[in-house]
PDB file of C-alpha atoms in Angstrom:
ATOM      1  CA  GLY A   1       0.383  -0.386  -0.258  1.00  0.00           C
ATOM      2  CA  ALA A   2       0.953   3.553   0.090  1.00  0.00           C
ATOM      3  CA  VAL A   3       2.980   5.291   2.261  1.00  0.00           C
ATOM      4  CA  VAL A   4       2.127   8.766   4.221  1.00  0.00           C
ATOM      5  CA  SER A   5       5.311   9.691   6.603  1.00  0.00           C
ATOM      6  CA  GLN A   6       3.956  11.800   9.770  1.00  0.00           C
ATOM      7  CA  HIS A   7       6.311  13.665  11.899  1.00  0.00           C
ATOM      8  CA  PRO A   8       7.065  14.115  14.114  1.00  0.00           C
ATOM      9  CA  SER A   9       5.935  11.081  16.686  1.00  0.00           C
ATOM     10  CA  ARG A  10       5.937  13.248  19.481  1.00  0.00           C
ATOM     11  CA  VAL A  11       5.808  16.381  20.869  1.00  0.00           C
ATOM     12  CA  ILE A  12       5.941  18.696  23.919  1.00  0.00           C
ATOM     13  CA  CYS A  13       5.555  22.043  23.571  1.00  0.00           C
ATOM     14  CA  LYS A  14       5.051  25.232  26.380  1.00  0.00           C
ATOM     15  CA  SER A  15       1.349  26.437  26.317  1.00  0.00           C
ATOM     16  CA  GLY A  16       1.658  29.642  24.286  1.00  0.00           C
ATOM     17  CA  THR A  17       4.372  28.105  21.334  1.00  0.00           C
ATOM     18  CA  SER A  18       3.053  26.878  18.283  1.00  0.00           C
ATOM     19  CA  VAL A  19       3.637  23.853  16.585  1.00  0.00           C
ATOM     20  CA  LYS A  20       3.686  22.037  13.183  1.00  0.00           C
ATOM     21  CA  ILE A  21       3.140  18.742  12.083  1.00  0.00           C
ATOM     22  CA  GLU A  22       3.604  17.973   8.486  1.00  0.00           C
ATOM     23  CA  CYS A  23       2.425  14.863   6.589  1.00  0.00           C
ATOM     24  CA  ARG A  24       3.907  13.146   3.149  1.00  0.00           C
ATOM     25  CA  SER A  25       2.396  10.939   0.557  1.00  0.00           C
ATOM     26  CA  LEU A  26       6.152   8.796  -0.502  1.00  0.00           C
ATOM     27  CA  ASP A  27       4.326   7.495  -3.566  1.00  0.00           C
ATOM     28  CA  PHE A  28       1.392   8.776  -4.621  1.00  0.00           C
ATOM     29  CA  GLN A  29       0.440  12.448  -5.559  1.00  0.00           C
ATOM     30  CA  ALA A  30      -2.601  13.020  -3.288  1.00  0.00           C
ATOM     31  CA  THR A  31      -4.738  15.754  -4.586  1.00  0.00           C
ATOM     32  CA  THR A  32      -6.593  15.494  -0.466  1.00  0.00           C
ATOM     33  CA  MET A  33      -5.164  14.346   2.783  1.00  0.00           C
ATOM     34  CA  PHE A  34      -7.371  15.052   5.874  1.00  0.00           C
ATOM     35  CA  TRP A  35      -7.023  15.754   9.098  1.00  0.00           C
ATOM     36  CA  TYR A  36      -7.951  13.641  12.491  1.00  0.00           C
ATOM     37  CA  ARG A  37      -7.923  13.913  15.952  1.00  0.00           C
ATOM     38  CA  GLN A  38      -7.719  11.449  18.338  1.00  0.00           C
ATOM     39  CA  PHE A  39      -8.568  11.404  21.910  1.00  0.00           C
ATOM     40  CA  PRO A  40      -7.802   8.525  24.476  1.00  0.00           C
ATOM     41  CA  LYS A  41     -10.381   5.555  23.563  1.00  0.00           C
ATOM     42  CA  GLN A  42     -12.214   7.918  21.560  1.00  0.00           C
ATOM     43  CA  SER A  43     -13.341   7.575  17.831  1.00  0.00           C
ATOM     44  CA  LEU A  44     -11.341   9.563  14.951  1.00  0.00           C
ATOM     45  CA  MET A  45     -13.042  12.679  14.617  1.00  0.00           C
ATOM     46  CA  LEU A  46     -12.063  14.438  10.966  1.00  0.00           C
ATOM     47  CA  MET A  47     -10.596  18.644  11.901  1.00  0.00           C
ATOM     48  CA  ALA A  48     -10.123  19.527   8.060  1.00  0.00           C
ATOM     49  CA  THR A  49      -9.968  18.743   4.396  1.00  0.00           C
ATOM     50  CA  SER A  50      -6.929  20.092   3.225  1.00  0.00           C
ATOM     51  CA  ASN A  51      -6.868  20.021  -1.072  1.00  0.00           C
ATOM     52  CA  GLU A  52      -3.196  21.148  -2.802  1.00  0.00           C
ATOM     53  CA  GLY A  53      -3.993  24.522  -3.954  1.00  0.00           C
ATOM     54  CA  SER A  54      -6.597  25.753  -1.853  1.00  0.00           C
ATOM     55  CA  LYS A  55      -7.980  26.642   1.274  1.00  0.00           C
ATOM     56  CA  ALA A  56      -8.687  24.022   3.542  1.00  0.00           C
ATOM     57  CA  THR A  57     -12.347  23.401   4.461  1.00  0.00           C
ATOM     58  CA  TYR A  58     -13.138  22.856   8.811  1.00  0.00           C
ATOM     59  CA  GLU A  59     -15.403  21.201  10.316  1.00  0.00           C
ATOM     60  CA  GLN A  60     -18.018  22.327  12.553  1.00  0.00           C
ATOM     61  CA  GLY A  61     -16.081  23.438  14.976  1.00  0.00           C
ATOM     62  CA  VAL A  62     -12.803  23.455  14.711  1.00  0.00           C
ATOM     63  CA  GLU A  63     -11.208  26.848  15.077  1.00  0.00           C
ATOM     64  CA  LYS A  64      -9.224  27.501  11.529  1.00  0.00           C
ATOM     65  CA  ASP A  65      -7.321  30.065  13.370  1.00  0.00           C
ATOM     66  CA  LYS A  66      -5.824  27.645  15.803  1.00  0.00           C
ATOM     67  CA  PHE A  67      -4.784  24.592  13.197  1.00  0.00           C
ATOM     68  CA  LEU A  68      -3.513  26.330  10.002  1.00  0.00           C
ATOM     69  CA  ILE A  69      -2.812  24.426   7.911  1.00  0.00           C
ATOM     70  CA  ASN A  70      -1.678  24.576   4.128  1.00  0.00           C
ATOM     71  CA  HIS A  71      -1.278  21.953   1.585  1.00  0.00           C
ATOM     72  CA  ALA A  72       1.434  24.080  -0.734  1.00  0.00           C
ATOM     73  CA  SER A  73       2.245  20.851  -2.691  1.00  0.00           C
ATOM     74  CA  LEU A  74       0.680  17.225  -3.877  1.00  0.00           C
ATOM     75  CA  THR A  75       3.408  15.610  -1.333  1.00  0.00           C
ATOM     76  CA  LEU A  76       3.341  17.756   1.752  1.00  0.00           C
ATOM     77  CA  SER A  77       0.053  19.096   4.124  1.00  0.00           C
ATOM     78  CA  THR A  78       1.074  20.525   7.651  1.00  0.00           C
ATOM     79  CA  LEU A  79      -0.918  21.230  10.601  1.00  0.00           C
ATOM     80  CA  THR A  80       0.022  24.202  12.570  1.00  0.00           C
ATOM     81  CA  VAL A  81      -0.675  23.568  16.326  1.00  0.00           C
ATOM     82  CA  THR A  82      -1.127  27.640  17.272  1.00  0.00           C
ATOM     83  CA  SER A  83      -1.008  29.267  20.806  1.00  0.00           C
ATOM     84  CA  ALA A  84      -1.152  25.688  21.974  1.00  0.00           C
ATOM     85  CA  HIS A  85      -2.656  25.231  25.503  1.00  0.00           C
ATOM     86  CA  PRO A  86      -3.333  21.776  27.619  1.00  0.00           C
ATOM     87  CA  GLU A  87      -6.335  21.321  25.881  1.00  0.00           C
ATOM     88  CA  ASP A  88      -4.963  20.878  22.393  1.00  0.00           C
ATOM     89  CA  SER A  89      -2.668  17.860  23.689  1.00  0.00           C
ATOM     90  CA  SER A  90      -4.050  14.058  21.290  1.00  0.00           C
ATOM     91  CA  PHE A  91      -3.509  12.146  19.051  1.00  0.00           C
ATOM     92  CA  TYR A  92      -2.640  13.510  15.821  1.00  0.00           C
ATOM     93  CA  ILE A  93      -2.980  12.381  12.561  1.00  0.00           C
ATOM     94  CA  CYS A  94      -3.325  12.989   8.903  1.00  0.00           C
ATOM     95  CA  SER A  95      -4.457  10.570   5.430  1.00  0.00           C
ATOM     96  CA  ALA A  96      -3.797  10.636   2.071  1.00  0.00           C
ATOM     97  CA  ALA A  97      -6.422   9.983  -0.644  1.00  0.00           C
ATOM     98  CA  LEU A  98      -6.944  10.152  -4.541  1.00  0.00           C
ATOM     99  CA  VAL A  99     -10.257  11.782  -5.415  1.00  0.00           C
ATOM    100  CA  GLU A 100     -11.510   8.875  -6.875  1.00  0.00           C
ATOM    101  CA  PRO A 101     -14.451   8.175  -4.320  1.00  0.00           C
ATOM    102  CA  GLY A 102     -13.386   4.355  -4.227  1.00  0.00           C
ATOM    103  CA  ALA A 103      -9.715   4.776  -4.095  1.00  0.00           C
ATOM    104  CA  GLU A 104      -8.364   3.806  -0.124  1.00  0.00           C
ATOM    105  CA  ALA A 105      -7.630   5.953   2.335  1.00  0.00           C
ATOM    106  CA  PHE A 106      -4.080   6.035   3.965  1.00  0.00           C
ATOM    107  CA  PHE A 107      -2.953   7.290   7.267  1.00  0.00           C
ATOM    108  CA  GLY A 108      -0.040   8.349   9.143  1.00  0.00           C
ATOM    109  CA  GLN A 109       1.809   6.909  11.960  1.00  0.00           C
ATOM    110  CA  GLY A 110       0.201   9.894  14.002  1.00  0.00           C
ATOM    111  CA  THR A 111       1.427  12.733  16.456  1.00  0.00           C
ATOM    112  CA  ARG A 112       1.354  12.369  20.115  1.00  0.00           C
ATOM    113  CA  LEU A 113       0.988  16.556  20.782  1.00  0.00           C
ATOM    114  CA  THR A 114       1.189  17.408  24.683  1.00  0.00           C
ATOM    115  CA  VAL A 115       1.236  20.745  26.082  1.00  0.00           C
ATOM    116  CA  VAL A 116       2.490  21.913  28.831  1.00  0.00           C
TER     117      VAL A 116
ATOM    118  CA  LYS B   1     -25.910  12.309   9.328  1.00  0.00           C
ATOM    119  CA  GLN B   2     -23.547   8.840   9.141  1.00  0.00           C
ATOM    120  CA  GLU B   3     -23.005   7.599  12.229  1.00  0.00           C
ATOM    121  CA  VAL B   4     -20.635   4.334  12.560  1.00  0.00           C
ATOM    122  CA  THR B   5     -20.933   1.336  15.472  1.00  0.00           C
ATOM    123  CA  GLN B   6     -18.518  -0.892  16.378  1.00  0.00           C
ATOM    124  CA  ILE B   7     -19.283  -4.097  19.057  1.00  0.00           C
ATOM    125  CA  PRO B   8     -18.752  -4.883  21.719  1.00  0.00           C
ATOM    126  CA  ALA B   9     -16.510  -1.948  22.544  1.00  0.00           C
ATOM    127  CA  ALA B  10     -14.113  -4.816  23.921  1.00  0.00           C
ATOM    128  CA  LEU B  11     -13.168  -8.211  23.893  1.00  0.00           C
ATOM    129  CA  SER B  12     -10.977 -10.581  25.106  1.00  0.00           C
ATOM    130  CA  VAL B  13      -9.943 -13.978  24.311  1.00  0.00           C
ATOM    131  CA  PRO B  14      -7.413 -17.147  24.605  1.00  0.00           C
ATOM    132  CA  GLU B  15      -5.643 -17.823  21.801  1.00  0.00           C
ATOM    133  CA  GLY B  16      -6.436 -20.086  19.135  1.00  0.00           C
ATOM    134  CA  GLU B  17      -9.991 -18.540  19.330  1.00  0.00           C
ATOM    135  CA  ASN B  18     -12.149 -17.059  15.781  1.00  0.00           C
ATOM    136  CA  LEU B  19     -13.902 -14.306  16.215  1.00  0.00           C
ATOM    137  CA  VAL B  20     -16.331 -11.467  15.351  1.00  0.00           C
ATOM    138  CA  LEU B  21     -16.156  -7.960  15.608  1.00  0.00           C
ATOM    139  CA  ASN B  22     -19.705  -5.777  13.881  1.00  0.00           C
ATOM    140  CA  CYS B  23     -19.651  -3.126  12.523  1.00  0.00           C
ATOM    141  CA  SER B  24     -22.939  -1.080  11.872  1.00  0.00           C
ATOM    142  CA  PHE B  25     -23.754   2.667   9.718  1.00  0.00           C
ATOM    143  CA  THR B  26     -26.845   4.229   9.925  1.00  0.00           C
ATOM    144  CA  ASP B  27     -26.686   5.971   6.339  1.00  0.00           C
ATOM    145  CA  SER B  28     -26.105   2.789   2.852  1.00  0.00           C
ATOM    146  CA  ALA B  29     -24.491   4.773   0.727  1.00  0.00           C
ATOM    147  CA  ILE B  30     -21.330   4.253   0.744  1.00  0.00           C
ATOM    148  CA  TYR B  31     -18.455   4.106  -1.696  1.00  0.00           C
ATOM    149  CA  ASN B  32     -16.183   1.592   1.024  1.00  0.00           C
ATOM    150  CA  LEU B  33     -15.361  -0.051   4.013  1.00  0.00           C
ATOM    151  CA  GLN B  34     -12.115   0.204   5.575  1.00  0.00           C
ATOM    152  CA  TRP B  35     -10.872  -1.794   8.578  1.00  0.00           C
ATOM    153  CA  PHE B  36      -7.732  -0.876  10.178  1.00  0.00           C
ATOM    154  CA  ARG B  37      -5.525  -2.089  13.019  1.00  0.00           C
ATOM    155  CA  GLN B  38      -4.574   0.552  15.599  1.00  0.00           C
ATOM    156  CA  ASP B  39      -1.441  -0.349  17.845  1.00  0.00           C
ATOM    157  CA  PRO B  40      -1.687   1.798  21.410  1.00  0.00           C
ATOM    158  CA  GLY B  41       0.239   4.962  20.811  1.00  0.00           C
ATOM    159  CA  LYS B  42       0.432   4.292  16.655  1.00  0.00           C
ATOM    160  CA  GLY B  43      -1.187   5.295  13.660  1.00  0.00           C
ATOM    161  CA  LEU B  44      -3.438   2.914  11.774  1.00  0.00           C
ATOM    162  CA  THR B  45      -2.754   0.172   8.883  1.00  0.00           C
ATOM    163  CA  SER B  46      -4.915  -0.927   6.732  1.00  0.00           C
ATOM    164  CA  LEU B  47      -6.672  -4.688   6.848  1.00  0.00           C
ATOM    165  CA  LEU B  48      -9.477  -4.989   4.514  1.00  0.00           C
ATOM    166  CA  LEU B  49     -10.609  -2.381   1.885  1.00  0.00           C
ATOM    167  CA  ILE B  50     -14.076  -2.881   0.171  1.00  0.00           C
ATOM    168  CA  GLN B  51     -15.437  -1.644  -1.867  1.00  0.00           C
ATOM    169  CA  SER B  52     -19.914  -0.957  -2.925  1.00  0.00           C
ATOM    170  CA  SER B  53     -20.190  -3.255  -4.969  1.00  0.00           C
ATOM    171  CA  GLN B  54     -18.573  -5.597  -3.529  1.00  0.00           C
ATOM    172  CA  ARG B  55     -19.720  -8.168  -0.266  1.00  0.00           C
ATOM    173  CA  GLU B  56     -16.054  -9.309   1.142  1.00  0.00           C
ATOM    174  CA  GLN B  57     -12.729  -9.427   1.130  1.00  0.00           C
ATOM    175  CA  THR B  58      -9.941 -11.624   2.880  1.00  0.00           C
ATOM    176  CA  SER B  59      -6.617 -11.252   3.953  1.00  0.00           C
ATOM    177  CA  GLY B  60      -4.618 -13.991   4.958  1.00  0.00           C
ATOM    178  CA  ARG B  61      -6.377 -14.458   7.925  1.00  0.00           C
ATOM    179  CA  LEU B  62      -9.410 -11.616   7.827  1.00  0.00           C
ATOM    180  CA  ASN B  63     -12.557 -11.940   7.156  1.00  0.00           C
ATOM    181  CA  ALA B  64     -14.609  -9.058   6.151  1.00  0.00           C
ATOM    182  CA  SER B  65     -17.946  -9.519   4.791  1.00  0.00           C
ATOM    183  CA  LEU B  66     -20.175  -6.048   3.757  1.00  0.00           C
ATOM    184  CA  ASP B  67     -23.849  -6.149   3.881  1.00  0.00           C
ATOM    185  CA  LYS B  68     -24.283  -2.283   2.653  1.00  0.00           C
ATOM    186  CA  SER B  69     -28.789  -2.599   2.730  1.00  0.00           C
ATOM    187  CA  SER B  70     -28.425  -3.706   5.802  1.00  0.00           C
ATOM    188  CA  GLY B  71     -25.621  -0.909   7.058  1.00  0.00           C
ATOM    189  CA  ARG B  72     -23.390  -3.521   8.360  1.00  0.00           C
ATOM    190  CA  SER B  73     -19.980  -5.239   8.125  1.00  0.00           C
ATOM    191  CA  THR B  74     -18.290  -8.114  10.242  1.00  0.00           C
ATOM    192  CA  LEU B  75     -14.166  -8.360  10.716  1.00  0.00           C
ATOM    193  CA  TYR B  76     -13.480 -11.734  11.504  1.00  0.00           C
ATOM    194  CA  ILE B  77     -10.151 -13.471  12.511  1.00  0.00           C
ATOM    195  CA  ALA B  78      -9.625 -17.124  12.310  1.00  0.00           C
ATOM    196  CA  ALA B  79      -7.582 -18.373  14.876  1.00  0.00           C
ATOM    197  CA  SER B  80      -5.997 -15.431  17.114  1.00  0.00           C
ATOM    198  CA  GLN B  81      -2.360 -15.518  17.880  1.00  0.00           C
ATOM    199  CA  PRO B  82      -1.626 -12.283  21.143  1.00  0.00           C
ATOM    200  CA  GLY B  83      -0.287 -10.338  18.030  1.00  0.00           C
ATOM    201  CA  ASP B  84      -3.448  -9.322  17.064  1.00  0.00           C
ATOM    202  CA  SER B  85      -4.293  -7.453  20.234  1.00  0.00           C
ATOM    203  CA  ALA B  86      -4.822  -4.049  19.276  1.00  0.00           C
ATOM    204  CA  THR B  87      -7.522  -2.374  18.179  1.00  0.00           C
ATOM    205  CA  TYR B  88      -9.441  -2.405  15.478  1.00  0.00           C
ATOM    206  CA  LEU B  89     -11.368   0.549  13.536  1.00  0.00           C
ATOM    207  CA  CYS B  90     -14.270   0.182  10.968  1.00  0.00           C
ATOM    208  CA  ALA B  91     -14.751   3.387   9.112  1.00  0.00           C
ATOM    209  CA  VAL B  92     -16.973   4.407   5.918  1.00  0.00           C
ATOM    210  CA  ARG B  93     -16.363   6.927   2.936  1.00  0.00           C
ATOM    211  CA  PRO B  94     -19.993   8.368   3.192  1.00  0.00           C
ATOM    212  CA  ALA B  95     -21.159   9.038  -1.125  1.00  0.00           C
ATOM    213  CA  ASN B  96     -23.710  11.800   0.337  1.00  0.00           C
ATOM    214  CA  GLN B  97     -21.656  13.787   2.121  1.00  0.00           C
ATOM    215  CA  ALA B  98     -19.208  16.487   0.201  1.00  0.00           C
ATOM    216  CA  GLY B  99     -15.918  15.526   0.861  1.00  0.00           C
ATOM    217  CA  THR B 100     -14.461  12.508   0.655  1.00  0.00           C
ATOM    218  CA  ALA B 101     -13.410  11.666   4.388  1.00  0.00           C
ATOM    219  CA  LEU B 102     -13.137   8.325   6.708  1.00  0.00           C
ATOM    220  CA  ILE B 103     -16.467   8.265   9.434  1.00  0.00           C
ATOM    221  CA  PHE B 104     -14.939   6.037  11.800  1.00  0.00           C
ATOM    222  CA  GLY B 105     -16.576   3.560  14.954  1.00  0.00           C
ATOM    223  CA  LYS B 106     -14.766   3.804  18.130  1.00  0.00           C
ATOM    224  CA  GLY B 107     -13.488   1.052  17.472  1.00  0.00           C
ATOM    225  CA  THR B 108     -13.087  -2.606  18.860  1.00  0.00           C
ATOM    226  CA  THR B 109      -9.955  -3.444  22.170  1.00  0.00           C
ATOM    227  CA  LEU B 110      -8.719  -6.780  21.475  1.00  0.00           C
ATOM    228  CA  SER B 111      -6.919  -8.498  23.843  1.00  0.00           C
ATOM    229  CA  VAL B 112      -5.947 -12.702  22.749  1.00  0.00           C
ATOM    230  CA  SER B 113      -3.994 -13.351  25.692  1.00  0.00           C
ATOM    231  CA  SER B 114      -2.113 -16.978  24.916  1.00  0.00           C
TER     232      SER B 114
END
């Protein structure tokens, strides 16, 4: 299957600082990337859909000014958590897929963010 | 709005048992359904992908079925092993919502004892 690489796998930051998470599709051009958030023992919740070259579409309740998404190329999307607070601590996972409706979705390894 | 439910939430079995994990979804308008495995603190590993036109998919000891009209899928694991211990997630790709993001269930956490 296709490979999606996500970095870093773990990050600890101080409250008020910003953190950038990268998501790369290594062997295919991903027209669409998705960012999910997962709380302990909970399901993955979609945060935003990122299309190359256009603004991300955010789900209801997700602050677009706090979670900045950039999808500058067909192989790279970034999520920046700005002015992070302890409540932003979570597991963030990216996914990449081709635009075809039946296409398989591939996921990164996830990033464990801890804000202290 | 599409909702995905997985039953049971947790399951403990002795090694060697065959087991079934259940997934149900409320809207049958889907493009496909995927089963994933997630180890603690890790990302997702895709196990099986079933297109809406298919009834089942098999990979090794895993077999997934799909009954789209009734909104159900099962993941059958044969001859379970301790290495199968993980959380198993079911996700559907809705066909009648904007975007192509997957909608996930909460998962079934499986523990296989030796």
